[in-house]
Structure formats: C-alpha cells, structure tokens
CSV table of C-alpha atoms in Angstrom, one decimal:
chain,number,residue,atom,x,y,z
A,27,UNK,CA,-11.5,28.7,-4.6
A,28,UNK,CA,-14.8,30.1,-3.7
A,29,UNK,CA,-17.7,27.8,-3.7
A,30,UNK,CA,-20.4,28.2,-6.5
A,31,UNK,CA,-23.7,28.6,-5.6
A,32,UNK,CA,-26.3,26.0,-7.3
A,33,UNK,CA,-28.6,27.6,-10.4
A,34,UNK,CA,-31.4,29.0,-9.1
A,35,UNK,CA,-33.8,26.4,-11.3
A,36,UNK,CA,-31.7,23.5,-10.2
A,37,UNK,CA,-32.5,24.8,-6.3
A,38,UNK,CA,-36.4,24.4,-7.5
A,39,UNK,CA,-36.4,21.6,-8.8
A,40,UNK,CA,-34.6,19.9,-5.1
A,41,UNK,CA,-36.9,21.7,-3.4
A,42,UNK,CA,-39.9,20.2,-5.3
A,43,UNK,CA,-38.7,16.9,-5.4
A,44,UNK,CA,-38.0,17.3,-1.3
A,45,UNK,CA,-41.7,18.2,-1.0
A,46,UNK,CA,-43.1,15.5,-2.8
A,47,UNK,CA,-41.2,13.2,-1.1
A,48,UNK,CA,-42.5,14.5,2.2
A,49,UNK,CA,-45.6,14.4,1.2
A,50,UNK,CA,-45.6,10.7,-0.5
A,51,UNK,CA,-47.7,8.3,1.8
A,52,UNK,CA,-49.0,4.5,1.5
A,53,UNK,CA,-52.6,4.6,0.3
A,54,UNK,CA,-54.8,5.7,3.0
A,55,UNK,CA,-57.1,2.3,3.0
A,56,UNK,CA,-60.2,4.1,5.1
A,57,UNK,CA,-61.1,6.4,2.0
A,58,UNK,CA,-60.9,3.5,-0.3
A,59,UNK,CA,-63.3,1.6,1.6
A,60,UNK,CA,-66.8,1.0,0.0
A,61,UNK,CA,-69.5,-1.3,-0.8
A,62,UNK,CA,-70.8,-1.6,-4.3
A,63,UNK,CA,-73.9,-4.3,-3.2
A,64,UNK,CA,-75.2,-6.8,-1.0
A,65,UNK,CA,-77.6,-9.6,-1.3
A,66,UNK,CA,-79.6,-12.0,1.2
A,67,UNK,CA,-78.9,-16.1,0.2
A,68,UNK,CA,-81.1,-18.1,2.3
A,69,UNK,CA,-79.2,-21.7,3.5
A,70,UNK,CA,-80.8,-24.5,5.8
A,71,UNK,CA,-79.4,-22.3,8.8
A,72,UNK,CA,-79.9,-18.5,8.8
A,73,UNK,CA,-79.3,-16.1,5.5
A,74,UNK,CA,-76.2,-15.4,4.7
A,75,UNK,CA,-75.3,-11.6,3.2
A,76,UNK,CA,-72.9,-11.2,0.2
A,77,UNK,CA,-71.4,-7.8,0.4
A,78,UNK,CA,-69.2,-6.8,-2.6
A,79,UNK,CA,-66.8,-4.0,-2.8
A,80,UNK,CA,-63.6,-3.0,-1.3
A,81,UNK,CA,-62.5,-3.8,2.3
A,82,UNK,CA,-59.5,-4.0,4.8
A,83,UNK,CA,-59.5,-7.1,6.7
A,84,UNK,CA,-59.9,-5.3,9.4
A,85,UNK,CA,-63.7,-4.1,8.3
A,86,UNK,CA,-66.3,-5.2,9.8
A,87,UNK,CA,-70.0,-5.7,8.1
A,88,UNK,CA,-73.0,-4.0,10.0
A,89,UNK,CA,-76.4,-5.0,9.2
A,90,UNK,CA,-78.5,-2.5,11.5
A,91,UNK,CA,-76.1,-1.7,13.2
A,92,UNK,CA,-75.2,-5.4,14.1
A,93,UNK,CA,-72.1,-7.3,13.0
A,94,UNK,CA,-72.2,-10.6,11.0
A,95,UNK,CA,-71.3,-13.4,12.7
A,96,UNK,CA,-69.0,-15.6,11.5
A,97,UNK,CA,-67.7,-13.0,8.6
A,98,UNK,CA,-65.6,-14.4,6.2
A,99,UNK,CA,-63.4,-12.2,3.1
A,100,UNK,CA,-62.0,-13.2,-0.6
A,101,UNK,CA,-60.4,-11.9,-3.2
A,102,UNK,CA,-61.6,-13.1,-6.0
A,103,UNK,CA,-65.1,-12.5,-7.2
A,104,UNK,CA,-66.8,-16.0,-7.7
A,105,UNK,CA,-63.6,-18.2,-6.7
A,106,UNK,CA,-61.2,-19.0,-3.7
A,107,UNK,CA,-61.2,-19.8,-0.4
A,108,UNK,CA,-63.1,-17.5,2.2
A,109,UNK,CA,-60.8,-16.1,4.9
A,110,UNK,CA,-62.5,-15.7,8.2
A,111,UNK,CA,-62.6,-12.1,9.7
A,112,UNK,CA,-59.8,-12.9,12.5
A,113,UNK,CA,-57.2,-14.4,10.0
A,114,UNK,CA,-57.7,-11.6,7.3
A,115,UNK,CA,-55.0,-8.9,6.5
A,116,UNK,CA,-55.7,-5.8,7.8
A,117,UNK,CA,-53.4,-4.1,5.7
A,118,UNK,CA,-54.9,-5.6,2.5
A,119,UNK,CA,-58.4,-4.8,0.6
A,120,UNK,CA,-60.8,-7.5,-0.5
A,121,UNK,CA,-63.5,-7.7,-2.8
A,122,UNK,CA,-66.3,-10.3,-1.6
A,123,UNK,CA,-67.3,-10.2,2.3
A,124,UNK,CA,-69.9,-12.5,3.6
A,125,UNK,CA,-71.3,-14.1,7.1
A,126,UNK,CA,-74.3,-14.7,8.6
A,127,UNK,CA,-77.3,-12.4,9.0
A,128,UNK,CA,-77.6,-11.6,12.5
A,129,UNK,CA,-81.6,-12.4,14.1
A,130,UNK,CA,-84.0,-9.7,12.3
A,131,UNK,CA,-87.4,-9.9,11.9
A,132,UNK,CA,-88.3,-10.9,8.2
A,133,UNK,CA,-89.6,-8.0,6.1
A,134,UNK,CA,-86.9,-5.5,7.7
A,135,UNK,CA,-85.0,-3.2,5.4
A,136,UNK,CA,-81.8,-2.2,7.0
A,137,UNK,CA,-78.6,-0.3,5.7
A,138,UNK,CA,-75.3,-2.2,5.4
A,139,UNK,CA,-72.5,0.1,7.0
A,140,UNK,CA,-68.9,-0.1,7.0
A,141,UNK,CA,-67.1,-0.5,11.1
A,142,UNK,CA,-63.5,-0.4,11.9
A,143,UNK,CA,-62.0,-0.9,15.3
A,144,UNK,CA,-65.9,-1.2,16.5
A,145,UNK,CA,-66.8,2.2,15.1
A,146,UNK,CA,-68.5,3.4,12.3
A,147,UNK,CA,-65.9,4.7,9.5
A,148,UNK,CA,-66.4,9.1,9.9
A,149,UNK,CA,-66.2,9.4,6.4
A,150,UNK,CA,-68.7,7.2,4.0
A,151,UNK,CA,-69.8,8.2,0.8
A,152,UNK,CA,-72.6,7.6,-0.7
A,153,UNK,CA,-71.2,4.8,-2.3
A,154,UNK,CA,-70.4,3.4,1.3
A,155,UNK,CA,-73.5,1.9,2.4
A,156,UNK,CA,-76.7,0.3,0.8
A,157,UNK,CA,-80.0,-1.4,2.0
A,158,UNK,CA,-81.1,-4.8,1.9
A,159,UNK,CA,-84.5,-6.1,2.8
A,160,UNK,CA,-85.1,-9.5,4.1
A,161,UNK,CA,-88.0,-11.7,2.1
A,162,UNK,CA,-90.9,-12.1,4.4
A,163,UNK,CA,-91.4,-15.4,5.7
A,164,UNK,CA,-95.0,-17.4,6.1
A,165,UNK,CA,-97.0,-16.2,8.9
A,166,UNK,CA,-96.8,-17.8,12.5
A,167,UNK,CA,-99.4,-20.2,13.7
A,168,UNK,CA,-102.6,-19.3,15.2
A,169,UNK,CA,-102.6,-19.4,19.1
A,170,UNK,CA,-105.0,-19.6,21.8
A,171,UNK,CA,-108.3,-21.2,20.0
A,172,UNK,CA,-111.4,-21.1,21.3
A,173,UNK,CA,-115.0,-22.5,19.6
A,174,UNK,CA,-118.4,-21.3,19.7
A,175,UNK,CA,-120.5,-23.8,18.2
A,176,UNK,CA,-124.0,-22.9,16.3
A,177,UNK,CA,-126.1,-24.4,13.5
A,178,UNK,CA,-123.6,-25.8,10.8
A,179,UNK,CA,-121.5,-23.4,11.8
A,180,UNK,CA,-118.0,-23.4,14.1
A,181,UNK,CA,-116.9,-19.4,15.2
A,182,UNK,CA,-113.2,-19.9,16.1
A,183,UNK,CA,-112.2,-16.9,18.0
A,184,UNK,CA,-107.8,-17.3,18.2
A,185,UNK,CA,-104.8,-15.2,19.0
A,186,UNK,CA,-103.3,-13.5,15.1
A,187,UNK,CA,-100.1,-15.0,14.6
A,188,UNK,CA,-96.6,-12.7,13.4
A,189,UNK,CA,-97.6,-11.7,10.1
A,190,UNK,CA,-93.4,-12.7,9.3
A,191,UNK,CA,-92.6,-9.2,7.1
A,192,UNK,CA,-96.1,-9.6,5.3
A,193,UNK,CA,-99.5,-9.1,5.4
A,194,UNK,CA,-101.7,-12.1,6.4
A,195,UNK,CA,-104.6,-11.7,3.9
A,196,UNK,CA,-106.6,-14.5,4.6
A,197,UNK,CA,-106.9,-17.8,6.8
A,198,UNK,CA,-107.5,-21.8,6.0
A,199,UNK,CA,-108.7,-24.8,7.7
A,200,UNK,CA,-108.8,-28.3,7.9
A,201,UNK,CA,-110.7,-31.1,9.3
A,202,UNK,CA,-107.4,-33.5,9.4
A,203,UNK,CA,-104.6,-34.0,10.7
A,204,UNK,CA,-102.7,-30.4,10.6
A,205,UNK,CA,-99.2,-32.3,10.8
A,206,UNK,CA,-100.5,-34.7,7.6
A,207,UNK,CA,-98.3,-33.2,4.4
A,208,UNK,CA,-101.5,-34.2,2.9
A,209,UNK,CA,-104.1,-32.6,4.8
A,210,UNK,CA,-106.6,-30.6,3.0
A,211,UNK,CA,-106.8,-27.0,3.8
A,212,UNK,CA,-109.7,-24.8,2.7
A,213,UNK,CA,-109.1,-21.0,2.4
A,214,UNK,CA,-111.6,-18.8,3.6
A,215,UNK,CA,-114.2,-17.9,0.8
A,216,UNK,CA,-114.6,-14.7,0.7
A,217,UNK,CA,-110.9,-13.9,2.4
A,218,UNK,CA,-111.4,-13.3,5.7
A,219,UNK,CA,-108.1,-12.1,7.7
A,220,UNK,CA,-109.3,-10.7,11.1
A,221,UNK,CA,-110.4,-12.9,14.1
A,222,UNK,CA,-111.9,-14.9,15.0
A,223,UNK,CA,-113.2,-16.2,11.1
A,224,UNK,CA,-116.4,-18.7,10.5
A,225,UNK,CA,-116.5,-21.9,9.4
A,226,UNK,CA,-120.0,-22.9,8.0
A,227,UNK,CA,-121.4,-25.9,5.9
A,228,UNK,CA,-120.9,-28.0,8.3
A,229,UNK,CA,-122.9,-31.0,9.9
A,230,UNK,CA,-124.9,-31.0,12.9
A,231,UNK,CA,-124.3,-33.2,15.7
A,232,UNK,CA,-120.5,-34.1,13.6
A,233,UNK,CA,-117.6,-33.6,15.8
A,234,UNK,CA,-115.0,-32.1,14.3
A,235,UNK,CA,-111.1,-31.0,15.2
A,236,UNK,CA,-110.5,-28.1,13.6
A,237,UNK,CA,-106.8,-26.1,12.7
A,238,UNK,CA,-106.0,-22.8,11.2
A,239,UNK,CA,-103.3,-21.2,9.5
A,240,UNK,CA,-102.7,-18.3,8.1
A,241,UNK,CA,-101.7,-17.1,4.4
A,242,UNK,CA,-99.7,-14.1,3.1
A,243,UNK,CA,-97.7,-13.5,-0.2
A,244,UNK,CA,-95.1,-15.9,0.9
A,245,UNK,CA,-97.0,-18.6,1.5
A,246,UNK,CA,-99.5,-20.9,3.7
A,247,UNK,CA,-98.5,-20.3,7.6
A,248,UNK,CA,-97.7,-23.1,10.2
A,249,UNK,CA,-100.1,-24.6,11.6
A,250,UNK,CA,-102.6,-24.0,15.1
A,251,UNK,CA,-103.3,-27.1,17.3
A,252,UNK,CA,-106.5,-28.2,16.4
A,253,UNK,CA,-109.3,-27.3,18.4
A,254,UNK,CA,-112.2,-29.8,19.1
A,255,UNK,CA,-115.9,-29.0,18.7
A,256,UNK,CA,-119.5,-30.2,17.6
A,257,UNK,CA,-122.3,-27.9,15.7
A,258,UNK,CA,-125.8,-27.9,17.1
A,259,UNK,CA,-129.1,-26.3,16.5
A,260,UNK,CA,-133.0,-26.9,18.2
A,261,UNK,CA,-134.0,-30.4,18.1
A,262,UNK,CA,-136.6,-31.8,15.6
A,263,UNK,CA,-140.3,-32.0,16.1
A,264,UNK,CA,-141.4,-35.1,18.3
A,265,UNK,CA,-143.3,-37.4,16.3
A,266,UNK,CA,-146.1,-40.2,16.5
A,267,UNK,CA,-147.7,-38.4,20.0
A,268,UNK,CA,-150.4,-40.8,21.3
A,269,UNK,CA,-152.3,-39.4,24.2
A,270,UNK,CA,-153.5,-42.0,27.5
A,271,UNK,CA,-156.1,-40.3,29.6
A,272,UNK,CA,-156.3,-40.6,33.1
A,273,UNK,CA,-158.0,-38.7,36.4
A,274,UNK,CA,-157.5,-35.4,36.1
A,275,UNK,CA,-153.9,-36.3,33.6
A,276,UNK,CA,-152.7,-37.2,30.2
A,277,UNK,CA,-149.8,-39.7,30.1
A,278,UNK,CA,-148.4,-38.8,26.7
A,279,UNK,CA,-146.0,-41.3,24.6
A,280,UNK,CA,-144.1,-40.6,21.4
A,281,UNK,CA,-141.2,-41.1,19.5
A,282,UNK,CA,-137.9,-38.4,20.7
A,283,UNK,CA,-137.0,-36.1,17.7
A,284,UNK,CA,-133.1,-35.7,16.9
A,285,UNK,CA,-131.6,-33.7,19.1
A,286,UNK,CA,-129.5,-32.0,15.7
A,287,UNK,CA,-126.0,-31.7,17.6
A,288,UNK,CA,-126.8,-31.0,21.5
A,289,UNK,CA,-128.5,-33.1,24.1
A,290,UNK,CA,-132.3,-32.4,24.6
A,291,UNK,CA,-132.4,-31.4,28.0
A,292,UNK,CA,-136.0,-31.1,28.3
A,293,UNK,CA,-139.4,-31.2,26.8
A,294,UNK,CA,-142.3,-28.4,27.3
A,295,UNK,CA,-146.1,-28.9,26.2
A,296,UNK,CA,-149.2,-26.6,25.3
A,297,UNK,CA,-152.7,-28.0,26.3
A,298,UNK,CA,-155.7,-26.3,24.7
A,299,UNK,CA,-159.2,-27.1,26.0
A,300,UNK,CA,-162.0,-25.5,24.4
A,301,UNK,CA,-162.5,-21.5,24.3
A,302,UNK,CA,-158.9,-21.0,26.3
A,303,UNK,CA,-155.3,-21.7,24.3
A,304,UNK,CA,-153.6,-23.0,26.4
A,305,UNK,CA,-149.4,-21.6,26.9
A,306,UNK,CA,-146.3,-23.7,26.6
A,307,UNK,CA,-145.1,-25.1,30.3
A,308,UNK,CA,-141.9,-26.6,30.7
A,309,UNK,CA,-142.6,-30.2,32.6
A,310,UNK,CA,-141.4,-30.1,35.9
A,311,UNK,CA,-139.4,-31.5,37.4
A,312,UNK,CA,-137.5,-31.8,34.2
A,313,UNK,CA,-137.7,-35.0,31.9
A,314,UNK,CA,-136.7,-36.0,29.0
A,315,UNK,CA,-137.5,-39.7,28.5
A,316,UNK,CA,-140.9,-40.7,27.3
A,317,UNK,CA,-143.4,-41.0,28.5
A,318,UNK,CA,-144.7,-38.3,29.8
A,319,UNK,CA,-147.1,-37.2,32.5
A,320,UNK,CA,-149.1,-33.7,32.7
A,321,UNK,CA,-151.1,-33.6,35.4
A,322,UNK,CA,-153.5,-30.9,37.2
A,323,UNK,CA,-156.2,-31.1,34.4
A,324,UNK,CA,-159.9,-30.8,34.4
A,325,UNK,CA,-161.9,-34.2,34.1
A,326,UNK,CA,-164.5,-34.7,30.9
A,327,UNK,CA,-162.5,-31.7,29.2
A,328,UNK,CA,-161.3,-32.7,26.0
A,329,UNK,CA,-157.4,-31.2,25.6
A,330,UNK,CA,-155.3,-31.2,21.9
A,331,UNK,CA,-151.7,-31.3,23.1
A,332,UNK,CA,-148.9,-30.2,21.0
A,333,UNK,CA,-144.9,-30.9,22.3
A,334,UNK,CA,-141.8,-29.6,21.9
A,335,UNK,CA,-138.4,-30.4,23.0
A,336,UNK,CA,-135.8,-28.3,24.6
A,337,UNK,CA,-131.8,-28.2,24.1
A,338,UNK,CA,-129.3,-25.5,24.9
A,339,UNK,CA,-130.2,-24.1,21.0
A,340,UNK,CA,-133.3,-23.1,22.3
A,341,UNK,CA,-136.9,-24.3,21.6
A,342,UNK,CA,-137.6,-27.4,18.3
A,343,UNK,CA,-139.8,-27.6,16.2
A,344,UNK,CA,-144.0,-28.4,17.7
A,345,UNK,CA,-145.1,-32.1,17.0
A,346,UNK,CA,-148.6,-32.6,15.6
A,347,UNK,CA,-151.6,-32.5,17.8
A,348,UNK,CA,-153.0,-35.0,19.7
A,349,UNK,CA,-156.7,-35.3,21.3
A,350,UNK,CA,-157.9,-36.9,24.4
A,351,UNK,CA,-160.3,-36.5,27.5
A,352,UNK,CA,-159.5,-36.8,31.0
A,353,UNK,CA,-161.7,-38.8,32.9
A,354,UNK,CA,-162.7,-40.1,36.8
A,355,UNK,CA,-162.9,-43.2,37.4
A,356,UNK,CA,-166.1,-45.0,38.3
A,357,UNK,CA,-167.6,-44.8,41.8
C-alpha cells in the first residue's frame, strides 16, 4: 500500500517547530549585564563602592579602569551574606556588588564599567556604566616653613599642601600645641590662600611657635610642624643721658632703651657744636654697654649730644639732648 505523504500544513508546522528548536538558547548573560547605580560609603579603612544591578559572578567591577579589591556579590537587595568574587557563580546573575575602592585621589570622578575575563564587556549600553565622584577630603599639611620676622608681624613663607579634591580657600594658625584637640586656631582675616600668608598683632620681643593648616569645604587640614620665631622692630629711645666732660672727650652714661624684639647691636651719636650740625657716627669699635666714650673733640667747645641705638631693625628712636664742654686740664 503506497505510503501517504504528510498534509502540506502539517509539514509547516514540523518544520517551524524544528526551527525554533534550533534556534532556542540559554539566556545569553553578557547582554543582560548592567549597572543601575553606585555609591561611595566611607568605613575606618578605605571607601567601599555599592554597585547595583545585574551581574554574573564572573563580572568584575572597574572604577577607572581599576578593579575592586576584595569584591564581594549578593542577591538580595539589603539582606544576605556577601559572596566573595572567587566563590561566586558564574553562571548566575546578582543584584548588589561591592568591594573596596581602589587608591584615587579624592575629588576624582570616574566611570564604573563592567570587565569579564579581564576585558571590558564589547557591548555596554548606556545603562552599563555610571560615574561616581569621591567626596574631597581636608587638605594636607603645610610643608617646608620658613619665618621672616618684622614688627608685630611673623611672614611664614611654606610649601601648599594637596588641596584633597577641593579648593583650599583660606589658612589658620595657632600659637599652641598643633597636636592639642584643643588648640586654638585662627583663620586668616581677610581669607588669604596663597603663600606664604601674614600673621600680625603680635608682640615684640614674644617668642612664639607658630603652625598652619589649611581649610577647604570639607574641612580644617592637618596640621604643619610648628615653626619657631620672635617679632622685632628698632629699639626705643635711650633715656636719662648725662654727659662727663673730659680732654678733648665726652664720657656719656644713660639708661639702654628696649631693644623691642632683637638685640641692640650698637649705639651711634650726633654731636653739634655751635654753627656746624654735627652727623650721626656709629662708635667704633662697636659697643653697646654704657657708658660711653666719644673722643677726638675740640676743648672749650660746648657739644649737645643726642643717641641712638642700633639693632638688625635698623636705627631707634633719638634720646633727648644733653650739653656739656670739653675741657684741658690745668698746667
């Protein structure tokens, strides 16, 4: 009996089902890889990123093109136990990824990419990678101090610290002990963020050790080492001049002015004799203890001497004048 062919719609249908069957795969895990979000959490160690979204456990988690370390996966969105990156299922997708942020400096915005088998995945949508920016951190500390002492005034010159992701817009000091939790910092008034900065108000001949830090929008920086130094300006006016005449000299006594923050060094006088005004002379040699000797003057002249001592300010104030006559003695 001859064999009947099949209906022709009944050969269709096999062949459709045939192709669909051929064509029938497992779900193709790469396209269905994204992430939705990340997030920086800071711990006592370094941030840690929060990536959610769908991953193999075979994905790796690029921030800049670096891998987390010590990268962990879940399943559940605020529960269960993390499942480090080398016990994870490749073969099955995950929701939450996390691990720590590798070193970048604070203030960097970096995309978070999608790796597998050390590459980046060919195909990534848009809704494959994001950005994250790290918070900035409190500036560095100042480095490399140096002092220039004037009148009431300390100019610290110093090395700018790492701004940390934001702008330093102004320094602070302090008098004590930079380490003390309770050490009292003064910020610059007005703000003052470029070296070196001024510190005035200050008291002459008053040592003081002085540290810096810096401050941006996150915060008050660490602090410098503090730096030692001690304003100064011209000494005072001497005072209570009394003059002893001699041959041909003038021994003059008097009481030494302060010498306002720096040692006097030296003292200079002006002698003026009738019809001549007389110029100021440093004694020499030097000397700085009363009292003092001028010498090389004209006998039966009378001479008003005025003083004035010397530190490495410059010039104090004159004393008042005092009057005498140098004389010869008797045959």
């Amino acid at each position: 009996m001859p064999r009947r062919s099949p209906p022709p719609l009944l050969l269709a249908l096999v062949a459709l089902l045939t192709l669909a069957a051929s064509c029938e795969r497992g779900p193709d895990l790469a396209t269905t890889l994204r992430i939705d979000g990340a997030d920086v959490r800071t711990t006592d160690d370094r941030p840690v990123v929060r990536v959610t979204g769908r991953f193999t456990g075979d994905t790796i988690i690029a921030i800049c093109d670096q891998p987390l370390d010590a990268q962990a996966f879940r399943t559940h969105p605020e529960a269960g136990t993390w499942i480090p990156l080398e016990r994870a299922d490749a073969d099955r997708l995950y929701t939450r990824a996390r691990g720590m942020l590798p070193p970048l400096p604070p203030g960097t915005t970096c995309d978070v990419r999608l790796q597998r088998n050390g590459e980046p995945l060919e195909r990534q949508s848009d809704e494959a990678s994001t950005t994250i920016t790290l918070d900035p951190d409190v500036p560095d500390a100042p480095t490399r101090l140096t002092v220039t002492p004037s009148d009431a005034t300390l100019r610290v010159a110093f090395a700018a610290p790492d701004d940390n992701g934001a702008a330093i817009r102004n320094y602070a000091h302090t008098f004590d002990d930079p380490l003390d939790a309770n050490a009292a910092w003064t910020p610059l008034s007005p703000s003052d963020a470029t070296p070196p900065i001024t510190v005035t108000g200050l008291r002459n001949g008053v040592t003081y050790d002085v540290a810096l830090r810096a401050l941006n929008d996150a915060g008050a920086g660490r602090a410098s080492a503090p730096i030692t130094a001690t304003p100064f300006t011209t000494p005072g006016a001497p005072r209570n001049v009394t003059l002893v005449a001699g041959d041909a000299r003038l021994t003059v006594s008097f009481t030494p002015p302060s010498d306002n923050g720096a040692p006097i060094t030296h003292y200079a006088y002006r002698a003026d004799a009738p019809g001549h005004t007389g110029t100021w002379t440093p004694l020499t040699p030097a000397d700085s203890t009363p009292p003092l000797t001028l010498t090389g003057l004209r006998n039966d002249t009378t001479y008003t001497v005025t003083l004035r001592a010397i530190n490495r300010a410059g010039s104090g104030a004159p004393s008042a004048p005092a009057t005498a006559t140098p004389t010869a003695p008797a045959p």
